[in-house]
Coordinates of C-alpha atoms in Angstrom, one line a residue:
X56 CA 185.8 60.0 164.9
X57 CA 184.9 63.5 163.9
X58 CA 182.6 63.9 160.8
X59 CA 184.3 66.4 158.7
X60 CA 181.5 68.5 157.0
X61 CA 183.2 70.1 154.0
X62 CA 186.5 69.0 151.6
X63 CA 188.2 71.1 149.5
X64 CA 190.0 70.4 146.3
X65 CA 193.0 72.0 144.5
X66 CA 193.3 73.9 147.2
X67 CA 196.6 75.4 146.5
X68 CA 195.4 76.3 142.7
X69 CA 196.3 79.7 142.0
X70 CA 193.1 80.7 140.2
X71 CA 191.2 83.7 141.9
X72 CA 187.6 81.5 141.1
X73 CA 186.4 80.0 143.6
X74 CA 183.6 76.9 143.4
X75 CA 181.5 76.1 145.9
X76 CA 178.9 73.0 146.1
X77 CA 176.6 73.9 149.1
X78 CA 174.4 70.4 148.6
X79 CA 177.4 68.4 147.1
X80 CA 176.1 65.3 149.0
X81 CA 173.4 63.2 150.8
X82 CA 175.5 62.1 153.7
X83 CA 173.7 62.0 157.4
X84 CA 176.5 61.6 159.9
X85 CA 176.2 58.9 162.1
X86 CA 175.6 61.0 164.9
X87 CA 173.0 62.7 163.5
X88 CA 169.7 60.0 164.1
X89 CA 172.3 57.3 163.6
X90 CA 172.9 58.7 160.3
X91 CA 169.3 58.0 159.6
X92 CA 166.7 60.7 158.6
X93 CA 164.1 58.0 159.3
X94 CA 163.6 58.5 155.1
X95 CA 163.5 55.2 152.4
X96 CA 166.8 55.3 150.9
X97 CA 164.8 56.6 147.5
X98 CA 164.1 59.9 149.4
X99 CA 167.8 60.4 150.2
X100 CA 168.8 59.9 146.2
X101 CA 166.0 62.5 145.6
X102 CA 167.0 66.6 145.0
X103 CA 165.7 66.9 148.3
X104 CA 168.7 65.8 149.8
X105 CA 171.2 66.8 147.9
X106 CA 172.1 68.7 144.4
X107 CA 172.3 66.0 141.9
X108 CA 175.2 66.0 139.6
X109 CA 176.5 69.7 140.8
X110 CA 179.6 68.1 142.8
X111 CA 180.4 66.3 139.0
X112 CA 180.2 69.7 137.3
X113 CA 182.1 71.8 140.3
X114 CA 185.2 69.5 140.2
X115 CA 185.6 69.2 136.4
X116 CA 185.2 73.1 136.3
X117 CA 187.5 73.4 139.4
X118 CA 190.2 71.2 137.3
X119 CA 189.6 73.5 134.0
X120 CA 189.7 76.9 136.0
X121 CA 193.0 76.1 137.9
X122 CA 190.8 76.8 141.1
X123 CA 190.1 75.3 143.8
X124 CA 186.5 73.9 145.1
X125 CA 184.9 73.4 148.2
X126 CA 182.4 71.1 148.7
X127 CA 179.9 70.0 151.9
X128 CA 179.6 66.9 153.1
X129 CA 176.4 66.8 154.0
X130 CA 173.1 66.5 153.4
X131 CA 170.8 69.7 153.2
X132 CA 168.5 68.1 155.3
X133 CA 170.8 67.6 158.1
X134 CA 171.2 71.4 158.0
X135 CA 171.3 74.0 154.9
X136 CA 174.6 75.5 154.2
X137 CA 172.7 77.9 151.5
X138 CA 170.4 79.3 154.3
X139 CA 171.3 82.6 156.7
X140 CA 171.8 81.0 160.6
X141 CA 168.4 82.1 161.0
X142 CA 166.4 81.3 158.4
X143 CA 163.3 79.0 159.6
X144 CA 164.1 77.2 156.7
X145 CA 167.7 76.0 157.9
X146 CA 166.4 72.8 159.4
X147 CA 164.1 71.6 157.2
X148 CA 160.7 69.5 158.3
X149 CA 159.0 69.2 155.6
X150 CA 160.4 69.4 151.7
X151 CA 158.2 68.7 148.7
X152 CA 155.8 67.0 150.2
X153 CA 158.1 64.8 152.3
X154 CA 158.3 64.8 155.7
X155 CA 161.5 64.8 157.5
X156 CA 161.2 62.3 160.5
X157 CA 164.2 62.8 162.4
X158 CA 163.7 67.0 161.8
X159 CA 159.8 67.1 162.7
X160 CA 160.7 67.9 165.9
X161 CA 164.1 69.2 166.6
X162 CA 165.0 70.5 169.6
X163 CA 166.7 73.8 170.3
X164 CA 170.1 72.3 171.9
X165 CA 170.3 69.8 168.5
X166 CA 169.6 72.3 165.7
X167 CA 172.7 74.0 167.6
X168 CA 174.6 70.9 167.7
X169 CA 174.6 70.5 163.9
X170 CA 175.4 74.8 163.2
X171 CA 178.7 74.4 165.6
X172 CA 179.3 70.6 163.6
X173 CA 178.8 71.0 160.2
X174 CA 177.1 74.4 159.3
X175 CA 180.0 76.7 161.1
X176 CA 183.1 74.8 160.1
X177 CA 181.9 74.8 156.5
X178 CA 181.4 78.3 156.1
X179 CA 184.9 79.0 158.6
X180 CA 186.5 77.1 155.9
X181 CA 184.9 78.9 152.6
X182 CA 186.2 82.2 154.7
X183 CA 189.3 81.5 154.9
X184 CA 190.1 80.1 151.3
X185 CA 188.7 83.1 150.2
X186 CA 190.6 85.2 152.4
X187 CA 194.2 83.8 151.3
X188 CA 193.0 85.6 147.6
X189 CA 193.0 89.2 146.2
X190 CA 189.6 89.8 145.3
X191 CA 188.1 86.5 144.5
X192 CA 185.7 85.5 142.3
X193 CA 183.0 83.2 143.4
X194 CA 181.4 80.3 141.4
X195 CA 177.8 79.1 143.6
X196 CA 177.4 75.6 141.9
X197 CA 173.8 74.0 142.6
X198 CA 171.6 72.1 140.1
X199 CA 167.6 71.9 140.3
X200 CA 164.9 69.9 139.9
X201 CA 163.1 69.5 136.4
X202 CA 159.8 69.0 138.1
X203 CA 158.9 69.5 141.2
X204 CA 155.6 67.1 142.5
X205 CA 151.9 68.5 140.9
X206 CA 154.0 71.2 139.4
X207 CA 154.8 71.6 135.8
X208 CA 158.1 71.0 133.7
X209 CA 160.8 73.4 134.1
X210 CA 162.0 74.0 130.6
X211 CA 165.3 75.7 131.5
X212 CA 168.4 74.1 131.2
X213 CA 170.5 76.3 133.2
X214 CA 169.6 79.1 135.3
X215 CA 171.3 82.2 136.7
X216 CA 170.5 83.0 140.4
X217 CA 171.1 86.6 142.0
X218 CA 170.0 89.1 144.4
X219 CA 168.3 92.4 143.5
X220 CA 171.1 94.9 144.1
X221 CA 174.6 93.3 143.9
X222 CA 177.4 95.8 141.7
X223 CA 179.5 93.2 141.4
X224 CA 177.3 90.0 140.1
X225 CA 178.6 88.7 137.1
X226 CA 174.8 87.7 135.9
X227 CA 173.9 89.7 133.5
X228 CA 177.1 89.1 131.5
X229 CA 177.0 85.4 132.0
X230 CA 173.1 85.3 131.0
X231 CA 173.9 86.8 127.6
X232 CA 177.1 85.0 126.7
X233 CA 174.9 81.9 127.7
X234 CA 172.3 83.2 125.2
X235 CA 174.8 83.4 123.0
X236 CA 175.1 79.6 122.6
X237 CA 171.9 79.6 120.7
X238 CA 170.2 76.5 121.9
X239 CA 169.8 76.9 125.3
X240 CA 166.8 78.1 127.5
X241 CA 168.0 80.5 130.1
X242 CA 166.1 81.4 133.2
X243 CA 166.7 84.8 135.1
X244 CA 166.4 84.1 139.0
X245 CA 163.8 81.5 137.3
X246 CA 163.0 78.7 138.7
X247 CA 163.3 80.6 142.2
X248 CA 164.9 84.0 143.4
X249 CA 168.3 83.8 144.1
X250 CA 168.7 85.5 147.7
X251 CA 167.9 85.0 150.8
X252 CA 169.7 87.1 153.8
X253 CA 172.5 85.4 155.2
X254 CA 172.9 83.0 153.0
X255 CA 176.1 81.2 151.4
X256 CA 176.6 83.9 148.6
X257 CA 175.2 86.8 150.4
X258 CA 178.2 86.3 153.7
X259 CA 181.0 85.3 151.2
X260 CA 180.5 87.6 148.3
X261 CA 177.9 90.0 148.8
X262 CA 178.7 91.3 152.3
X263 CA 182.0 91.3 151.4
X264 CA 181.7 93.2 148.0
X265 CA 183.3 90.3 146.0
X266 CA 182.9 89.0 142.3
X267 CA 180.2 86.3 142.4
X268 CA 177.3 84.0 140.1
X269 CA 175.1 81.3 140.9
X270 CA 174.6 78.6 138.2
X271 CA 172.1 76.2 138.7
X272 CA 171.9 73.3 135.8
X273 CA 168.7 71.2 135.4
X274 CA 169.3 67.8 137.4
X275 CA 168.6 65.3 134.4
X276 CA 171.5 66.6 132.2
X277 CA 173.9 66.2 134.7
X278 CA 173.1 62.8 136.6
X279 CA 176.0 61.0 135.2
X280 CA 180.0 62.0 134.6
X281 CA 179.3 62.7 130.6
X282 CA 177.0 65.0 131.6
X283 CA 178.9 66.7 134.4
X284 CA 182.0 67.1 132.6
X285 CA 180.3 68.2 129.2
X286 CA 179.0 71.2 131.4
X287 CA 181.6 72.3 132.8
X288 CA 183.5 72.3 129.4
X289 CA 180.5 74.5 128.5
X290 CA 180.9 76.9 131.6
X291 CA 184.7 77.2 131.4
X292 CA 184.7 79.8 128.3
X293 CA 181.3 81.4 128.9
X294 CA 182.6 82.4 132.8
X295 CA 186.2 83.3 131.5
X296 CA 184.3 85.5 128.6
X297 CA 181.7 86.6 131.0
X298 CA 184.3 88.0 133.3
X299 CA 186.2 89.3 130.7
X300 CA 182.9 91.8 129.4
X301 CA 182.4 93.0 132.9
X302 CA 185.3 95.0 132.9
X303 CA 185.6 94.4 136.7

């Protein structure tokens, strides 16, 4: 049987947001290594596999926004959906200090196997929902790490991700009306830049001159359903407002 790499949900909602989930899950097909990385299963539940908590926040928000969602399903370290087909980082070997058994060294023919697999059809799939819409609007949903190993806390709870020229990023309107709130800690392309060439946002919005933001929320306010769905209760107004101030 076919592993299918991505689901989508309300697809048919008439919303022109769009949310997407690159690292929804920590899945390894079986046909990739057995569906073994050659990691403890402590690894796999780690941010290095997956985006903890962002599927939670990206469906609840999905529900609240009428729009639909689209979500991998599969592990970033089979093969990053958030990372141009290029990009020596698509594969990864080694992440955070971990090593990657089953990725230390890849061949050429399987790195292809897994783009034409899971990597392609994903991304064929985010094209064509977006497609079937007048000008969308799309909603990158990651979360992050609050520490990453010998490195110190990351105080922000929520971050805003984006590339240096994009006309149409809703960032800097979505930064203040976060600001706004008055209790949260905000980080501008903090903890990491937002763009890399070729990937998920830059060929689905960005080379396509649509409506877009990246939201990353810290991992350990998010790591059960309270916390997903009280965040995407949060995000609901400040995107609709945000949106609304752009005057796009």
């Amino acid at each position: 049987m076919t592993h299918e790499s991505y689901h989508i949900y309300g697809e048919d909602r008439p919303s022109r947001w769009i949310i997407t989930v690159d690292h929804a899950r920590n899945t390894v097909p079986t046909e990739v290594s057995g569906g073994d990385l050659g990691l403890v299963p402590e690894d796999m539940e780690r941010h290095i596999a997956y985006d903890i908590g962002a599927l939670g926040v990206g469906l609840k928000l999905g529900e609240l926004m009428n729009a639909p969602v689209i979500a991998s399903n599969f592990s970033r370290l089979v093969i990053d959906p958030n990372r141009g087909a290029n990009d020596p980082t698509l594969i990864m070997r080694l992440y955070d200090g971990t090593l990657i058994p089953a990725n230390a060294e890849i061949d050429a023919e399987e790195e292809q196997r897994r783009k034409e697999c899971y990597y392609d059809p994903y991304h064929r799939a985010l094209n064509k929902l977006a497609d079937r819409r007048e000008d969308p609007i799309i909603v990158a949903m990651h979360s992050f790490s609050p520490k990453l190993n010998g490195k110190s806390p990351r105080p922000w709870e929520i971050a805003i991700l984006h590339a240096a020229h994009d006309p149409r990023n809703l960032r800097p309107h979505v930064i203040k009306r976060l600001e706004e709130e008055g209790d949260l800690t905000v980080g501008n392309n903090e903890p990491y830049h937002g763009h890399l060439p070729g990937d998920s946002v830059d060929r689905i919005a960005l080379q396509r001159n649509r409506m877009n933001v990246l939201i990353e929320v810290r991992q350990d306010l998010i790591t059960d359903e309270t916390g997903q769905h009280a965040w995407a209760e949060r995000l609901d107004p400040v995107l609709t407002d945000a949106f609304n101030r752009s005057g796009y």
